[in-house]
């Protein structure tokens, strides 16, 4: 194997770039802005320029680069074709082929960003030492990635691991960002738990007293729950019920060794894990009832690590 590789995590506002040795150790990381003008035409040329710039700065020949892995915020097929990225203005094209062309033929592997984050956590994070990992990322939405046998499950449409859009409630009237109603992320994300708090207020249930006069954020809700506020505990329990039930469905299909919980909401820590596992253990098939839950450890670097792993593990 050649001595160096790059891991790129392409986000809606910044591109996180990592320059690695082929043993997976990080040499340097940096960021460049994501310029989304004109349908995002400049994004891949900017990434190619950043990679070439780093190679010349460090006096490394492109011949010594094993490959570039890139995580993209949209559905990506195993062959590198992205099936539209609404955030970036991208349609359908082969990201891997195009970036490789801009880099003079350095091999490129492209995958969905949540999936590469899951691969990063499986490789060097909360799932380290396990080959089969389900990761859930709880942020503005609910993202997910499924790693089977140490490899990303991309699926037939690049949409494997879209855990956030599992339908949980048929009676929901609010519309999810995906256009459906009753998706997991309408309840179990940072936005979801805040939405539920506002609904509880409307129904004149007891207000989380610790939230009086404060803007409601998911952190405030978890803090109030930790302080013993009944209404906040109820909101956290509902989030746990939604996630725990959805994960029980997922484990009945995938049966992972471990489930990793990441994203901003996971900073709530043990109270979140407890809320999820309480419902998970009652809903799960008996053989996977004791599946271990772990918190993610790589934070914002998970995507970069997972992206480079895709080229180091071809
Ligand atoms: Zn949805």
Coordinates of C-alpha atoms in Angstrom, one line a residue, residues 97-300:
X97 CA -14.9 9.6 -10.9
X98 CA -15.0 13.4 -11.2
X99 CA -12.7 14.1 -8.1
X100 CA -10.3 11.4 -9.3
X101 CA -10.1 13.1 -12.7
X102 CA -9.4 16.5 -11.0
X103 CA -6.6 14.8 -9.0
X104 CA -4.8 13.3 -12.1
X105 CA -6.2 9.8 -11.4
X106 CA -5.6 9.3 -7.7
X107 CA -8.3 6.7 -6.7
X108 CA -11.3 8.2 -4.9
X109 CA -14.0 6.4 -2.9
X110 CA -17.2 8.4 -2.2
X111 CA -19.9 7.4 0.4
X112 CA -22.7 9.1 2.3
X113 CA -21.5 11.3 5.2
X114 CA -23.5 9.6 7.9
X115 CA -22.3 6.2 6.7
X116 CA -18.6 7.3 6.7
X117 CA -19.1 8.7 10.2
X118 CA -20.4 5.3 11.3
X119 CA -17.4 3.7 9.7
X120 CA -15.1 6.1 11.5
X121 CA -16.7 5.2 14.9
X122 CA -16.6 1.5 14.1
X123 CA -12.9 1.7 13.2
X124 CA -11.5 4.1 15.9
X125 CA -14.4 5.2 18.1
X126 CA -17.3 3.9 20.1
X127 CA -17.5 0.7 18.0
X128 CA -13.8 -0.1 18.0
X129 CA -13.1 -3.8 18.0
X130 CA -16.5 -4.7 16.5
X131 CA -17.3 -5.6 12.9
X132 CA -21.0 -5.0 13.0
X133 CA -22.1 -1.5 14.2
X134 CA -25.2 0.6 13.9
X135 CA -24.6 4.3 14.5
X136 CA -27.3 6.9 15.1
X137 CA -26.4 10.6 15.0
X138 CA -28.7 12.8 16.9
X139 CA -28.4 16.4 15.7
X140 CA -30.8 18.7 13.9
X141 CA -32.1 15.5 12.4
X142 CA -31.5 11.8 13.0
X143 CA -28.7 10.4 10.8
X144 CA -27.5 6.8 10.7
X145 CA -25.0 4.4 9.3
X146 CA -24.8 0.6 9.2
X147 CA -21.5 -1.2 9.2
X148 CA -21.6 -4.9 8.4
X149 CA -18.4 -7.0 8.4
X150 CA -16.4 -3.7 8.8
X151 CA -17.9 -2.2 5.6
X152 CA -20.5 0.4 4.9
X153 CA -23.9 -0.9 3.8
X154 CA -24.8 1.6 1.0
X155 CA -27.9 -0.2 -0.3
X156 CA -29.4 -0.3 -3.7
X157 CA -30.3 3.5 -3.8
X158 CA -27.6 4.8 -1.5
X159 CA -30.1 5.2 1.2
X160 CA -29.2 2.4 3.7
X161 CA -29.0 3.7 7.2
X162 CA -31.6 6.5 6.8
X163 CA -32.8 5.7 10.2
X164 CA -34.3 9.2 10.8
X165 CA -37.1 8.5 8.3
X166 CA -38.4 5.3 9.7
X167 CA -42.1 6.0 10.2
X168 CA -43.0 5.8 13.9
X169 CA -46.5 7.3 14.1
X170 CA -49.3 7.2 11.6
X171 CA -51.4 9.8 13.4
X172 CA -48.8 12.6 13.0
X173 CA -50.0 15.8 11.3
X174 CA -46.7 17.7 11.1
X175 CA -44.6 17.2 8.0
X176 CA -41.0 16.0 8.1
X177 CA -38.3 17.6 6.0
X178 CA -38.5 14.5 3.7
X179 CA -42.2 15.2 3.0
X180 CA -43.6 12.3 5.0
X181 CA -45.3 12.5 8.4
X182 CA -44.4 10.7 11.6
X183 CA -40.6 10.1 10.9
X184 CA -38.3 9.2 13.8
X185 CA -36.4 12.5 13.5
X186 CA -39.6 14.4 14.2
X187 CA -39.4 13.2 17.8
X188 CA -35.9 12.0 18.5
X189 CA -33.6 14.8 17.2
X190 CA -32.6 18.0 18.9
X191 CA -35.3 19.7 16.8
X192 CA -37.7 16.9 17.6
X193 CA -37.5 17.1 21.4
X194 CA -37.9 20.9 21.3
X195 CA -40.9 20.5 19.0
X196 CA -42.4 18.0 21.5
X197 CA -41.8 20.5 24.3
X198 CA -43.7 23.2 22.5
X199 CA -46.6 20.8 21.9
X200 CA -46.6 19.9 25.6
X201 CA -46.8 23.7 26.4
X202 CA -49.7 24.1 24.0
X203 CA -51.6 21.2 25.7
X204 CA -51.0 23.1 29.0
X205 CA -49.2 20.3 30.6
X206 CA -46.9 21.3 33.4
X207 CA -44.1 23.4 32.1
X208 CA -40.6 22.2 32.8
X209 CA -40.2 24.7 35.7
X210 CA -36.4 24.9 35.1
X211 CA -37.2 26.2 31.6
X212 CA -39.2 29.2 32.8
X213 CA -38.0 32.3 31.0
X214 CA -35.4 30.4 28.9
X215 CA -35.5 29.5 25.3
X216 CA -36.2 25.8 25.0
X217 CA -33.2 23.9 23.6
X218 CA -32.6 20.1 23.7
X219 CA -29.8 20.8 26.2
X220 CA -32.1 22.8 28.5
X221 CA -34.6 19.9 28.4
X222 CA -32.0 17.3 29.3
X223 CA -30.5 19.6 32.0
X224 CA -34.0 20.0 33.5
X225 CA -34.6 16.2 33.3
X226 CA -31.3 15.6 35.1
X227 CA -32.5 18.0 37.8
X228 CA -35.6 15.9 38.2
X229 CA -38.2 18.0 36.4
X230 CA -41.2 15.7 35.7
X231 CA -42.2 17.3 32.4
X232 CA -38.7 17.2 31.1
X233 CA -38.3 13.6 32.2
X234 CA -41.4 12.8 30.2
X235 CA -40.0 14.5 27.1
X236 CA -36.8 12.5 27.4
X237 CA -38.7 9.3 28.0
X238 CA -40.7 9.9 24.8
X239 CA -37.5 10.5 22.8
X240 CA -36.1 7.3 24.4
X241 CA -39.3 5.4 23.5
X242 CA -39.1 6.5 19.8
X243 CA -35.4 5.7 19.5
X244 CA -35.4 2.5 21.5
X245 CA -38.3 1.1 19.5
X246 CA -36.8 2.1 16.2
X247 CA -33.5 0.5 17.2
X248 CA -35.2 -2.7 18.3
X249 CA -36.7 -2.9 14.8
X250 CA -33.3 -2.2 13.2
X251 CA -31.5 -4.8 15.3
X252 CA -34.1 -7.4 14.3
X253 CA -32.8 -6.9 10.8
X254 CA -29.1 -6.1 11.2
X255 CA -28.2 -7.6 14.7
X256 CA -25.2 -5.4 15.3
X257 CA -22.5 -6.2 17.9
X258 CA -22.9 -2.6 19.3
X259 CA -25.0 0.5 18.8
X260 CA -23.2 3.8 18.9
X261 CA -25.0 7.0 19.7
X262 CA -23.5 10.3 18.5
X263 CA -24.3 13.8 17.5
X264 CA -24.9 16.9 19.6
X265 CA -27.8 15.4 21.6
X266 CA -25.5 12.6 22.7
X267 CA -23.7 15.1 24.9
X268 CA -26.6 14.5 27.3
X269 CA -24.7 11.3 28.1
X270 CA -26.0 8.5 30.4
X271 CA -29.5 9.8 30.9
X272 CA -30.0 9.5 27.1
X273 CA -28.6 6.0 26.9
X274 CA -30.8 5.0 29.9
X275 CA -33.9 6.4 28.2
X276 CA -33.2 4.6 25.0
X277 CA -32.2 1.2 26.5
X278 CA -35.2 1.1 28.8
X279 CA -37.5 1.0 25.8
X280 CA -35.1 -0.9 23.6
X281 CA -34.9 -3.9 26.0
X282 CA -38.6 -4.4 26.1
X283 CA -39.1 -4.0 22.3
X284 CA -36.0 -6.0 21.1
X285 CA -36.0 -9.6 19.9
X286 CA -34.7 -11.8 22.8
X287 CA -31.4 -12.7 21.1
X288 CA -30.4 -9.1 20.8
X289 CA -32.0 -7.7 23.9
X290 CA -28.6 -7.2 25.6
X291 CA -26.9 -5.4 22.7
X292 CA -24.5 -2.9 24.1
X293 CA -25.0 0.9 23.6
X294 CA -22.0 3.2 23.5
X295 CA -21.5 6.9 23.1
X296 CA -19.6 8.1 20.0
X297 CA -16.1 9.4 20.8
X298 CA -14.7 11.0 17.6
X299 CA -17.1 13.9 17.5
X300 CA -16.7 16.0 14.3

